[in-house]
GROMACS .gro file of C-alpha atoms in nm:
model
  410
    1UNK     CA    1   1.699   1.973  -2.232
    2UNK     CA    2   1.867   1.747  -1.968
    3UNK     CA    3   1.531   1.587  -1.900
    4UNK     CA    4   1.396   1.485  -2.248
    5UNK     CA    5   1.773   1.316  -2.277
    6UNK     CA    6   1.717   1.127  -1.995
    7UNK     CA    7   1.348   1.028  -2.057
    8UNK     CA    8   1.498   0.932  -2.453
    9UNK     CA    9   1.791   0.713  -2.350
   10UNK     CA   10   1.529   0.535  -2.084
   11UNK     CA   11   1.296   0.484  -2.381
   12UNK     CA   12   1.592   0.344  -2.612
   13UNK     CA   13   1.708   0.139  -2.319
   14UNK     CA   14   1.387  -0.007  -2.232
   15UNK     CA   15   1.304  -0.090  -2.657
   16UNK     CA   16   1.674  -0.272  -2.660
   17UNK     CA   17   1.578  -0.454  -2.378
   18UNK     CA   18   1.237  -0.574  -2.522
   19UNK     CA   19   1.420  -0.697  -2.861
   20UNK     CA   20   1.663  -0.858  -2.599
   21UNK     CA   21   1.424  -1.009  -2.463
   22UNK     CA   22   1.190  -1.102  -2.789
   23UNK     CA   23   1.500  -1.269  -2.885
   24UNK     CA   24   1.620  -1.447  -2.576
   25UNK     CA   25   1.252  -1.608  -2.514
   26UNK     CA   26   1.260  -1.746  -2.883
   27UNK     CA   27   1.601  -1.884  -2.852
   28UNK     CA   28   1.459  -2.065  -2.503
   29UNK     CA   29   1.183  -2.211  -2.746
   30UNK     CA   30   1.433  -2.401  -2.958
   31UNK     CA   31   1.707  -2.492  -2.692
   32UNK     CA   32   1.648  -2.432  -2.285
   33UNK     CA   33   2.016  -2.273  -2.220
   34UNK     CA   34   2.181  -2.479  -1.907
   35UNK     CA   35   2.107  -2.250  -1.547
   36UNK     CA   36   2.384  -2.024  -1.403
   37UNK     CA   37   2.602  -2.116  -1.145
   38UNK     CA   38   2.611  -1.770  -1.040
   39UNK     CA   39   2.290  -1.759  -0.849
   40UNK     CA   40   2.186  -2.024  -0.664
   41UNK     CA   41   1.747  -2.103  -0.709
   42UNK     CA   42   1.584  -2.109  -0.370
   43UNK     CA   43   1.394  -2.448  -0.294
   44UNK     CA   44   1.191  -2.218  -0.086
   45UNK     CA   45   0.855  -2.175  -0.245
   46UNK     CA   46   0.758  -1.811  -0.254
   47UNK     CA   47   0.410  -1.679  -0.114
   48UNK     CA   48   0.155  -1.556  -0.414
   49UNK     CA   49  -0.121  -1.317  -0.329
   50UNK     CA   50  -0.298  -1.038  -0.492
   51UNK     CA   51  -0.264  -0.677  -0.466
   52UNK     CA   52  -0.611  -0.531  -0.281
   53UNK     CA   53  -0.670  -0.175  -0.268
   54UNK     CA   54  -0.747  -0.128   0.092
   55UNK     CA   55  -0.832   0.232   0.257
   56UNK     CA   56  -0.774   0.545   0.085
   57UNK     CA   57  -0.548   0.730   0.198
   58UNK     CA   58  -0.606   1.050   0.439
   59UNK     CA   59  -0.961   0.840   0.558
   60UNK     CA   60  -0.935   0.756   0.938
   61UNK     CA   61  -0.960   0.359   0.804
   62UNK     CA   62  -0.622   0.490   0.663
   63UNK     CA   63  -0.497   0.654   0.955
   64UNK     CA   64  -0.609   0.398   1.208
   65UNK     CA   65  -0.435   0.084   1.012
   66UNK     CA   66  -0.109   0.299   0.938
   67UNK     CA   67  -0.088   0.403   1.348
   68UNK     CA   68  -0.130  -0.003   1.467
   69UNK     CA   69   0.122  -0.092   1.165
   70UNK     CA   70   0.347   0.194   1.301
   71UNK     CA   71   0.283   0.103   1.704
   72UNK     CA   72   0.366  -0.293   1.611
   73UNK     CA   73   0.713  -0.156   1.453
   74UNK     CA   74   0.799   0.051   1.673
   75UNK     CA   75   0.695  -0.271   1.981
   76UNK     CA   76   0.959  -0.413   1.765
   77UNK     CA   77   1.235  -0.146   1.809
   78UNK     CA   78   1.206   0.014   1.447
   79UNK     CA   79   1.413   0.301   1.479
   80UNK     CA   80   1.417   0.445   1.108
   81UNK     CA   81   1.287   0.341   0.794
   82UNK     CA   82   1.500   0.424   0.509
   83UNK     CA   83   1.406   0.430   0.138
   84UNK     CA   84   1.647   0.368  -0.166
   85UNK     CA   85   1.536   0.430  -0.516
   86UNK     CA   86   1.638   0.262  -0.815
   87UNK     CA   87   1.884   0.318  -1.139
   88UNK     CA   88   1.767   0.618  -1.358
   89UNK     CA   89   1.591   0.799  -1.091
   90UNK     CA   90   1.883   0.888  -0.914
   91UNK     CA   91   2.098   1.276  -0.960
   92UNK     CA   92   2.346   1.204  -1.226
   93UNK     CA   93   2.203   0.867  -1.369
   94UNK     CA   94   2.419   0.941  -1.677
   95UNK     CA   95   2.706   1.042  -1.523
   96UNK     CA   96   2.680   1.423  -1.631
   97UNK     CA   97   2.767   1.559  -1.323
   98UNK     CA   98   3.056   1.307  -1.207
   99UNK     CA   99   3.206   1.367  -1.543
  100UNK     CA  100   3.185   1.789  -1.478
  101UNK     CA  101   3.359   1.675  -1.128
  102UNK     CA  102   3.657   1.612  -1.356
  103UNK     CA  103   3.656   1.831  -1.631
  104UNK     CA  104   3.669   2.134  -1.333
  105UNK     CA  105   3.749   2.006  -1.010
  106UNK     CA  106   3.755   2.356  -0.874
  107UNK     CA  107   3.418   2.420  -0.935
  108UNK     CA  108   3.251   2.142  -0.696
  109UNK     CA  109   2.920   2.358  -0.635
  110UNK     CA  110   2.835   2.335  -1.042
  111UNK     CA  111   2.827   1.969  -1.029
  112UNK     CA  112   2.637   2.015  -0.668
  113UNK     CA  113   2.366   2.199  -0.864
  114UNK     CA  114   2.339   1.964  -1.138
  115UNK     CA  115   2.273   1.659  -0.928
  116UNK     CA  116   2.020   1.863  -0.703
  117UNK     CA  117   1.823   1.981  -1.060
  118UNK     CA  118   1.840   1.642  -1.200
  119UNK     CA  119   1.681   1.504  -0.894
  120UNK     CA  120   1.451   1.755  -0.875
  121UNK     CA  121   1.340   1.719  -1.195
  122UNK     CA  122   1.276   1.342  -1.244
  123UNK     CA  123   1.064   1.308  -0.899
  124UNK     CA  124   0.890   1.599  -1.068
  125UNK     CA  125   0.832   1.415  -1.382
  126UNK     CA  126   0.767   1.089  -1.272
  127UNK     CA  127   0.647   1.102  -0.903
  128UNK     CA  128   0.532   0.781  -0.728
  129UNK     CA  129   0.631   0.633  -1.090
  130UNK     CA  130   0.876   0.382  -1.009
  131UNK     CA  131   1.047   0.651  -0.731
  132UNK     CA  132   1.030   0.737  -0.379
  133UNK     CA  133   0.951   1.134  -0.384
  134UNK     CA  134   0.962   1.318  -0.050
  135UNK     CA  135   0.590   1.333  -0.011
  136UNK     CA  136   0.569   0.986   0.010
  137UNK     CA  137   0.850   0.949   0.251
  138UNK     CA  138   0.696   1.210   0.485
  139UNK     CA  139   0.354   1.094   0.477
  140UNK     CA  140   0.478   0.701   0.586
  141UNK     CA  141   0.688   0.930   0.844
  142UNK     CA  142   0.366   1.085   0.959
  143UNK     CA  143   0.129   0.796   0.962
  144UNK     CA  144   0.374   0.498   1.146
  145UNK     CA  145   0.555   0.792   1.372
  146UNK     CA  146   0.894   0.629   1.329
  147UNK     CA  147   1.114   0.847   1.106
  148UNK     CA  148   1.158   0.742   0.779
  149UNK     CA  149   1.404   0.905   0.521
  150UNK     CA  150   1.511   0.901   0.152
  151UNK     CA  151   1.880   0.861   0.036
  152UNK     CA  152   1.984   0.939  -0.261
  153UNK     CA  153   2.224   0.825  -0.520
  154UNK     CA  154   2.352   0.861  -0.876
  155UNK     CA  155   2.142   0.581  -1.027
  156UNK     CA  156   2.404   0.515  -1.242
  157UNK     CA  157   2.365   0.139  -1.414
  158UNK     CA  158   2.709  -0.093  -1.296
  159UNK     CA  159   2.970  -0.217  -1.028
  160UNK     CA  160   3.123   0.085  -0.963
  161UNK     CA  161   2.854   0.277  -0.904
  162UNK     CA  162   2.630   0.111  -0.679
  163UNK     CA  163   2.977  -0.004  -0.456
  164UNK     CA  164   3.049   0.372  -0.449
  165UNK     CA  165   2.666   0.443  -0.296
  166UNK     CA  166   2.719   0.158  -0.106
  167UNK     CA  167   3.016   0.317   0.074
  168UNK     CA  168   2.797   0.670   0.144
  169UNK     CA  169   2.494   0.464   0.241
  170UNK     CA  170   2.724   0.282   0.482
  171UNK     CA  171   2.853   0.646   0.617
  172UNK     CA  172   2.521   0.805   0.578
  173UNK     CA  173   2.378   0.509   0.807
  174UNK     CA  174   2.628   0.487   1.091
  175UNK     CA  175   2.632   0.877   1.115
  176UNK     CA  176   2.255   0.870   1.185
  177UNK     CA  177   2.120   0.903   1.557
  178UNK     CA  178   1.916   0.624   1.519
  179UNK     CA  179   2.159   0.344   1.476
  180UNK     CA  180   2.380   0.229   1.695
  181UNK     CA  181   2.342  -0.088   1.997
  182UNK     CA  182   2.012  -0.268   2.010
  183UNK     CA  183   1.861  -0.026   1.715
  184UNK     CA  184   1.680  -0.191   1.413
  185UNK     CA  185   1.639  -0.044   1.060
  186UNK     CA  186   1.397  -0.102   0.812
  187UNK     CA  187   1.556  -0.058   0.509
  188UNK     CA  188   1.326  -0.026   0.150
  189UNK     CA  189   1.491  -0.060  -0.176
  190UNK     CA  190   1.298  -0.024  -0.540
  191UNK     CA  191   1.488  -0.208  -0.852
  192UNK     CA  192   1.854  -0.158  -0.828
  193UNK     CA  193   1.839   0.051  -0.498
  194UNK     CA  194   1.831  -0.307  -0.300
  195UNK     CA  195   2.151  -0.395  -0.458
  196UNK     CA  196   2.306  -0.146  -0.237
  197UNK     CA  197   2.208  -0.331   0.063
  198UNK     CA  198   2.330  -0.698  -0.062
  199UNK     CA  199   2.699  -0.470  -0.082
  200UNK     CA  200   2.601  -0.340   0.217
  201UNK     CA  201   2.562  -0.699   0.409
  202UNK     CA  202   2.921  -0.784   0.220
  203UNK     CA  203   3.126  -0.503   0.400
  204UNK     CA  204   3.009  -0.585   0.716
  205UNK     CA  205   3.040  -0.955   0.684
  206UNK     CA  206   3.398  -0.861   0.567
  207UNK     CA  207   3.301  -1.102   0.276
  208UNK     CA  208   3.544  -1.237  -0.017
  209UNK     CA  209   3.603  -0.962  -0.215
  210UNK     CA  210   3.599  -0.686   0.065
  211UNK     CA  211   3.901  -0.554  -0.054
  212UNK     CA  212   3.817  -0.538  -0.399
  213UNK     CA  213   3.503  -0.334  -0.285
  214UNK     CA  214   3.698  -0.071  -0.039
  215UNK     CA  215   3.935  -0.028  -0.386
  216UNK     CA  216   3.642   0.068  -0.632
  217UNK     CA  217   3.507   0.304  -0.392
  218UNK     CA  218   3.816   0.472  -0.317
  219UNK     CA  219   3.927   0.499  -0.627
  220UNK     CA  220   3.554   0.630  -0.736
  221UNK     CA  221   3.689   0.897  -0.505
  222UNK     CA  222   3.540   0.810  -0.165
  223UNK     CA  223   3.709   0.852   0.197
  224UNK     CA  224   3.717   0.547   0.315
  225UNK     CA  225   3.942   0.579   0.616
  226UNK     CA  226   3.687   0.579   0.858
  227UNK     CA  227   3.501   0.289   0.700
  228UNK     CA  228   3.593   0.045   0.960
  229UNK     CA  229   3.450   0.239   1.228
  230UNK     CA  230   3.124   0.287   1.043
  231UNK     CA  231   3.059  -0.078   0.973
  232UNK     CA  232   3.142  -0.140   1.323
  233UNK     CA  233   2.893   0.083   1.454
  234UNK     CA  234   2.590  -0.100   1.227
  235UNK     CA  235   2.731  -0.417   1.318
  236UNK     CA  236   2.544  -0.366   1.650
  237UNK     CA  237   2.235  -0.300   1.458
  238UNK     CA  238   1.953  -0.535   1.325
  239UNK     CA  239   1.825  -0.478   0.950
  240UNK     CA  240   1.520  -0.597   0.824
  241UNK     CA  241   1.553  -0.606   0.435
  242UNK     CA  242   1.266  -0.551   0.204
  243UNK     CA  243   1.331  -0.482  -0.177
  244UNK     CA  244   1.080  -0.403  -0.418
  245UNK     CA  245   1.136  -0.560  -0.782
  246UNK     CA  246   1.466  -0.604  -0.727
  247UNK     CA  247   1.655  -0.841  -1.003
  248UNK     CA  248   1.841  -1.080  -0.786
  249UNK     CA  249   2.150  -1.007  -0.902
  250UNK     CA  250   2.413  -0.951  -0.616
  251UNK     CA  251   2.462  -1.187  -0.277
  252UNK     CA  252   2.367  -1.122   0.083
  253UNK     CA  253   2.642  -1.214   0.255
  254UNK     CA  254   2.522  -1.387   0.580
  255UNK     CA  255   2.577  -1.044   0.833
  256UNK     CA  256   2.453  -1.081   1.139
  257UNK     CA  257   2.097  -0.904   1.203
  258UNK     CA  258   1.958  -0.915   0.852
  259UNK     CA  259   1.618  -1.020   0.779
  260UNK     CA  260   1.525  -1.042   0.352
  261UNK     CA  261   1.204  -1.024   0.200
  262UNK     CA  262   1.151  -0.954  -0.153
  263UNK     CA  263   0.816  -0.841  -0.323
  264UNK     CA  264   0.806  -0.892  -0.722
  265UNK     CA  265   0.513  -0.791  -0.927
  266UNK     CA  266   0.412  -1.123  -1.100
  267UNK     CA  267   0.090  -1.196  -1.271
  268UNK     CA  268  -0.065  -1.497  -1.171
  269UNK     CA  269  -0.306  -1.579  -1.453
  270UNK     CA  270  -0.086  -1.411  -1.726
  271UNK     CA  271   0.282  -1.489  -1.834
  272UNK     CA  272   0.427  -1.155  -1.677
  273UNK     CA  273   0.452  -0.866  -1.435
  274UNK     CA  274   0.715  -0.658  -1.433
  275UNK     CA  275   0.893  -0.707  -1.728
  276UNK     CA  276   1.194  -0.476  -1.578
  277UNK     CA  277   1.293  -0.718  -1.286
  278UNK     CA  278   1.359  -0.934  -1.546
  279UNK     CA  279   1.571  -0.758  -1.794
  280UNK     CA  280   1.753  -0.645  -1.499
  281UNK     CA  281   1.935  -0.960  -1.510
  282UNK     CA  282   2.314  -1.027  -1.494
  283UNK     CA  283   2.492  -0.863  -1.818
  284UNK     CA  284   2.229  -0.587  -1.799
  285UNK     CA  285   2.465  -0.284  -1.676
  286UNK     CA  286   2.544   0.034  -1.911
  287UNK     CA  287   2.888   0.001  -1.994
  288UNK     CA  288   3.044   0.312  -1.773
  289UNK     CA  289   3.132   0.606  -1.963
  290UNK     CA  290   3.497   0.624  -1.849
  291UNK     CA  291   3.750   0.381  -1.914
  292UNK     CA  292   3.840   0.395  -1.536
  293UNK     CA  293   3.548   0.284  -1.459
  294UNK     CA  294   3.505  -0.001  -1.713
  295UNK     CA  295   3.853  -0.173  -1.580
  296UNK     CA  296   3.711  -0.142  -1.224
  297UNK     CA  297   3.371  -0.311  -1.359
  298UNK     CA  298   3.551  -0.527  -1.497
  299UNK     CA  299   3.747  -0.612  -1.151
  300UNK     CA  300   3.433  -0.655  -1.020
  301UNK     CA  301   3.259  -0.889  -1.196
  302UNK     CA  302   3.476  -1.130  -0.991
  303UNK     CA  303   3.329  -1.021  -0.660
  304UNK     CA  304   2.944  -0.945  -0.817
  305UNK     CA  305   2.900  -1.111  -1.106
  306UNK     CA  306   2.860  -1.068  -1.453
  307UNK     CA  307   2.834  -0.670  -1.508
  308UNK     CA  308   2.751  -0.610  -1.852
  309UNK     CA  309   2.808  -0.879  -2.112
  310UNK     CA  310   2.498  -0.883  -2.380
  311UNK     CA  311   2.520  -1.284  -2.423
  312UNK     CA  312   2.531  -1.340  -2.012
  313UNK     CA  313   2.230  -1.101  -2.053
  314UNK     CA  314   2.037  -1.278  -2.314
  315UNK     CA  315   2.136  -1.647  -2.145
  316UNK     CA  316   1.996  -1.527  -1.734
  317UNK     CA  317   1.636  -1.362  -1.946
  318UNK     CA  318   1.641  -1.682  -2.115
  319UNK     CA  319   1.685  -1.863  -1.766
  320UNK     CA  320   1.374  -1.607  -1.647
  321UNK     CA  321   1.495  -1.628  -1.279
  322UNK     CA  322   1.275  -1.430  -1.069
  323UNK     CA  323   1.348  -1.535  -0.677
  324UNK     CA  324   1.619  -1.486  -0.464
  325UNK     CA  325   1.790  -1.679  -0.334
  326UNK     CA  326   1.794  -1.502   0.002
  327UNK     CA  327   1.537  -1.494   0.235
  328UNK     CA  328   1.181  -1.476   0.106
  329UNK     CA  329   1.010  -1.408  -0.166
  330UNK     CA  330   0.646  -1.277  -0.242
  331UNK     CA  331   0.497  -1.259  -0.549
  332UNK     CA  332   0.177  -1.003  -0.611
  333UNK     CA  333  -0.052  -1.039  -0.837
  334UNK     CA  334  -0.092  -0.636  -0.925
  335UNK     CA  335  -0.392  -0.715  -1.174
  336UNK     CA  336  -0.469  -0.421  -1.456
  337UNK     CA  337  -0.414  -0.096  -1.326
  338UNK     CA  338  -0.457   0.085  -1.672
  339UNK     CA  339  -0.769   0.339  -1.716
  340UNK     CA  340  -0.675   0.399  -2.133
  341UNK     CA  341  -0.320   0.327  -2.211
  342UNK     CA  342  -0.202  -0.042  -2.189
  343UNK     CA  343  -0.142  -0.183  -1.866
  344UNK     CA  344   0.213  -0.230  -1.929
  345UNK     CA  345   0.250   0.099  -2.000
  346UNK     CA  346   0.067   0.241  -1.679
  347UNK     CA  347   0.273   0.055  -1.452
  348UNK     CA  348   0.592   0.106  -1.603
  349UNK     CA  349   0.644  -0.174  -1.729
  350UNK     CA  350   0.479  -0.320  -1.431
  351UNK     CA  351   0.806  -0.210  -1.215
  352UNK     CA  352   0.599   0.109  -1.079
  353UNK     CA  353   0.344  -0.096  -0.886
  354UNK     CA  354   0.527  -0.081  -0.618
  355UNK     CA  355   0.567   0.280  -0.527
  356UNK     CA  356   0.251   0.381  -0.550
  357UNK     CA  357   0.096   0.613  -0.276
  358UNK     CA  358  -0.238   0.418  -0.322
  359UNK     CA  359  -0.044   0.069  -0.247
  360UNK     CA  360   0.156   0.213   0.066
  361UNK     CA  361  -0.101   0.091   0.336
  362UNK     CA  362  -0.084  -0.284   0.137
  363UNK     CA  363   0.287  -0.253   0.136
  364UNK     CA  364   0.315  -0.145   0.477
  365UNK     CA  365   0.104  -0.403   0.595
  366UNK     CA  366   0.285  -0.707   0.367
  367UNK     CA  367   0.592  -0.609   0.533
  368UNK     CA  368   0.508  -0.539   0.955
  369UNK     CA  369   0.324  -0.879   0.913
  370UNK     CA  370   0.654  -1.046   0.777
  371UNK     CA  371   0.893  -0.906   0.987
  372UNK     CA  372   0.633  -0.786   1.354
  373UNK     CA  373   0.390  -1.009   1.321
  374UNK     CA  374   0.084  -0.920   1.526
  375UNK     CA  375   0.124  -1.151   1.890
  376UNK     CA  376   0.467  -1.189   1.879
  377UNK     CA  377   0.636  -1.313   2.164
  378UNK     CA  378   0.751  -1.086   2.417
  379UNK     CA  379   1.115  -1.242   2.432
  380UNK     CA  380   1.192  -1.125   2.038
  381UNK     CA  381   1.108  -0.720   2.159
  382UNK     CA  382   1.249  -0.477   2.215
  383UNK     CA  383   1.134  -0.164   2.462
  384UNK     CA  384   0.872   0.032   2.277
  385UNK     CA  385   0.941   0.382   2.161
  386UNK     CA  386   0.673   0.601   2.212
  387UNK     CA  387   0.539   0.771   1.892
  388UNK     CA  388   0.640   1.135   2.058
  389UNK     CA  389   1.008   1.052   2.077
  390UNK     CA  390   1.066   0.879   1.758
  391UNK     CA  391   0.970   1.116   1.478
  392UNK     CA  392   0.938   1.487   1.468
  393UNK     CA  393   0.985   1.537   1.092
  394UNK     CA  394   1.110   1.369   0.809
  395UNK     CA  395   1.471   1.442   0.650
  396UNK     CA  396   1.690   1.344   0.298
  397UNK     CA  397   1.923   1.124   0.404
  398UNK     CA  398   2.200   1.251   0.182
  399UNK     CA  399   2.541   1.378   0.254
  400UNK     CA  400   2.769   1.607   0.043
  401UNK     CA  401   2.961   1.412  -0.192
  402UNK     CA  402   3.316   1.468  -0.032
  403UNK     CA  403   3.586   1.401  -0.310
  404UNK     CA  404   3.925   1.287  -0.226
  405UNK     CA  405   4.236   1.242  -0.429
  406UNK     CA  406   4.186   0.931  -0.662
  407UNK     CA  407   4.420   0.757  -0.913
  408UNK     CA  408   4.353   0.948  -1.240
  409UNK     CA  409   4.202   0.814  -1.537
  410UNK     CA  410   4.276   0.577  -1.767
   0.00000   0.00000   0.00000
């Protein structure tokens, strides 16, 4: 039953955010709202290109082009490649298990089992559908040799949430063998999964609002005491950034060692691509089941904006920003995909374009020639790892969910 629940309130989600949408677009008709001074526009114009289906994969085209990608990373020092999926696709996207955690705290391994079924089941369900499943994961391991892992996280839709994941990725990162001095991570992020690493360049930038952010995740119930040690540790590190259809919602802070690049499906002879990048505007979170978490949303709309708030929502669609601010932008033409339902439909909304296993050699390429660009000058590299030392076999990056005493709530 849990899975037809979840598919439902997606579907009722993604109809209110249509008539949101419907609505906000005619008001923009009659009266162009004034921009927010939230988010700052780039003056940088973005690239525009068009998706091309390039070798299949499995052909030794395939293989050949995925092993120079993978040999021009690793020139560059690419130790790991980590992917981050988005809201909804996560283990306890509506809070099921978190609120179990309470309701019998002595019985952690229930709430264990719920999260590991609910992820289970919705990479099941959807696969490559606007989610990173293992198979993916392992075959970009296989084909680049440089490790590449999945974490995962609740999915859960505000503040609160994604600070709390931001925390674990944080610990999840600095406690992996691959980081530490002179390493460089590639780190992948679909939707609301990059949002983690804009929090993530925050805490180590020791940004305004760091406080605020250590608070919310402790009092979401994570250890934090050894934060300071963790960020220190990826402070040595370099991060190249690429998010896939990510709404640009949350700052970068400037962190040392991060590189941005942001891919967003955008037709370029039609009015729209994917239609979920921009409902996933500011305003757009699920208000949090528990009041406790609602007053600590509400805290942290200071430090990230406008949570949820249905006229903010209505006013950013209206505004129908769809670059970041931060480093670079690329928009892809993803053309029709469709075979007998609507294209919309196929694509999810046009938001699953981007994880599909038939796009991962276009993807791949997009982002080594962005970031290790073919010729690049021997000063900017690192030592080469050979492909025999840097991956053996791929691994989920996720850690038990360690809960610590918390304020209780509200």
């Amino acid at each position: 039953m849990l899975i037809p629940i979840l598919l439902a309130c997606v579907l009722c989600s993604l109809v209110a955010f249509g008539a949101g949408y419907a609505f906000a677009v005619a008001r923009l008709r009659a009266s162009r709202p004034p921009a927010s001074g939230s988010i700052v526009v780039s003056r940088r114009e973005p690239t525009r290109i068009a998706f091309t289906r390039l070798a299949a994969e499995g052909t030794q085209e395939w293989r050949v082009a995925m092993e120079e990608l993978g040999a021009r990373m690793r020139s560059a020092g690419t130790r790991l490649v980590l992917f981050v999926h988005g809201s909804f696709v996560g283990d306890d996207p509506l809070a099921l298990a978190r609120t179990l955690e309470g309701a019998a705290p002595a019985l952690p391994d229930l709430a264990r089992a719920l999260r590991g079924f609910t992820r289970a089941q919705v990479s099941r369900v959807l696969g490559d559908l606007s989610n990173f499943p293992a198979d993916y994961v392992d075959a970009l391991a296989a084909a680049t040799g440089i490790e590449a892992v999945g974490f995962t996280w609740s999915g859960e839709n505000h503040h609160a949430a994604r600070v709390q994941e931001a925390v674990r990725l944080t610990r999840a990162l600095a406690l992996h063998n691959a980081t530490g001095l002179g390493s460089r991570v590639l780190l992948v992020g679909h939707s609301h999964g990059g949002q983690l690493f804009a929090i993530l360049s925050q805490l180590l930038a020791r940004s305004r609002g760091y406080e605020e952010l250590i608070d919310a995740a402790a009092a979401r119930g994570e250890d934090v005491r050894a934060l300071e040690d963790q960020l220190a540790r990826l402070r040595c590190c370099a991060f190249d950034v690429a998010t896939f259809g990510t709404p640009p919602r949350y700052d970068f802070a400037p962190a040392s060692h991060f590189r941005l690049l942001h891919l967003v499906n955008h037709r370029l002879h039609t009015r729209r691509g994917d239609y979920v990048h921009h409902l996933g505007a500011p305003g757009s979170d699920w208000p949090a089941p528990k009041a406790k978490d609602r007053a600590l949303n509400e805290r942290l709309d200071r430090v990230l904006g406008v949570g949820s708030d249905l006229r903010a929502w209505l006013r950013h669609v209206a505004d129908g920003l769809r670059l970041s601010p931060y480093g670079h932008t690329i928009l892809v033409d993803y053309g029709d995909q469709a075979r007998v339902v609507p294209n919309f439909w196929a694509t999810g909304f046009g938001h699953a374009a981007y994880t599909r296993r038939d796009a991962m050699l276009f993807h791949v390429r997009i982002v080594a020639d962005h970031f290790y660009p073919p010729g690049e000058g021997d000063e900017n590299r690192v030592a080469e790892v050979p492909r025999d030392r840097v991956w053996t076999r791929s691994a989920r990056l996720l850690l038990p969910r360690r809960r610590w005493p918390s304020a209780p709530d509200a």
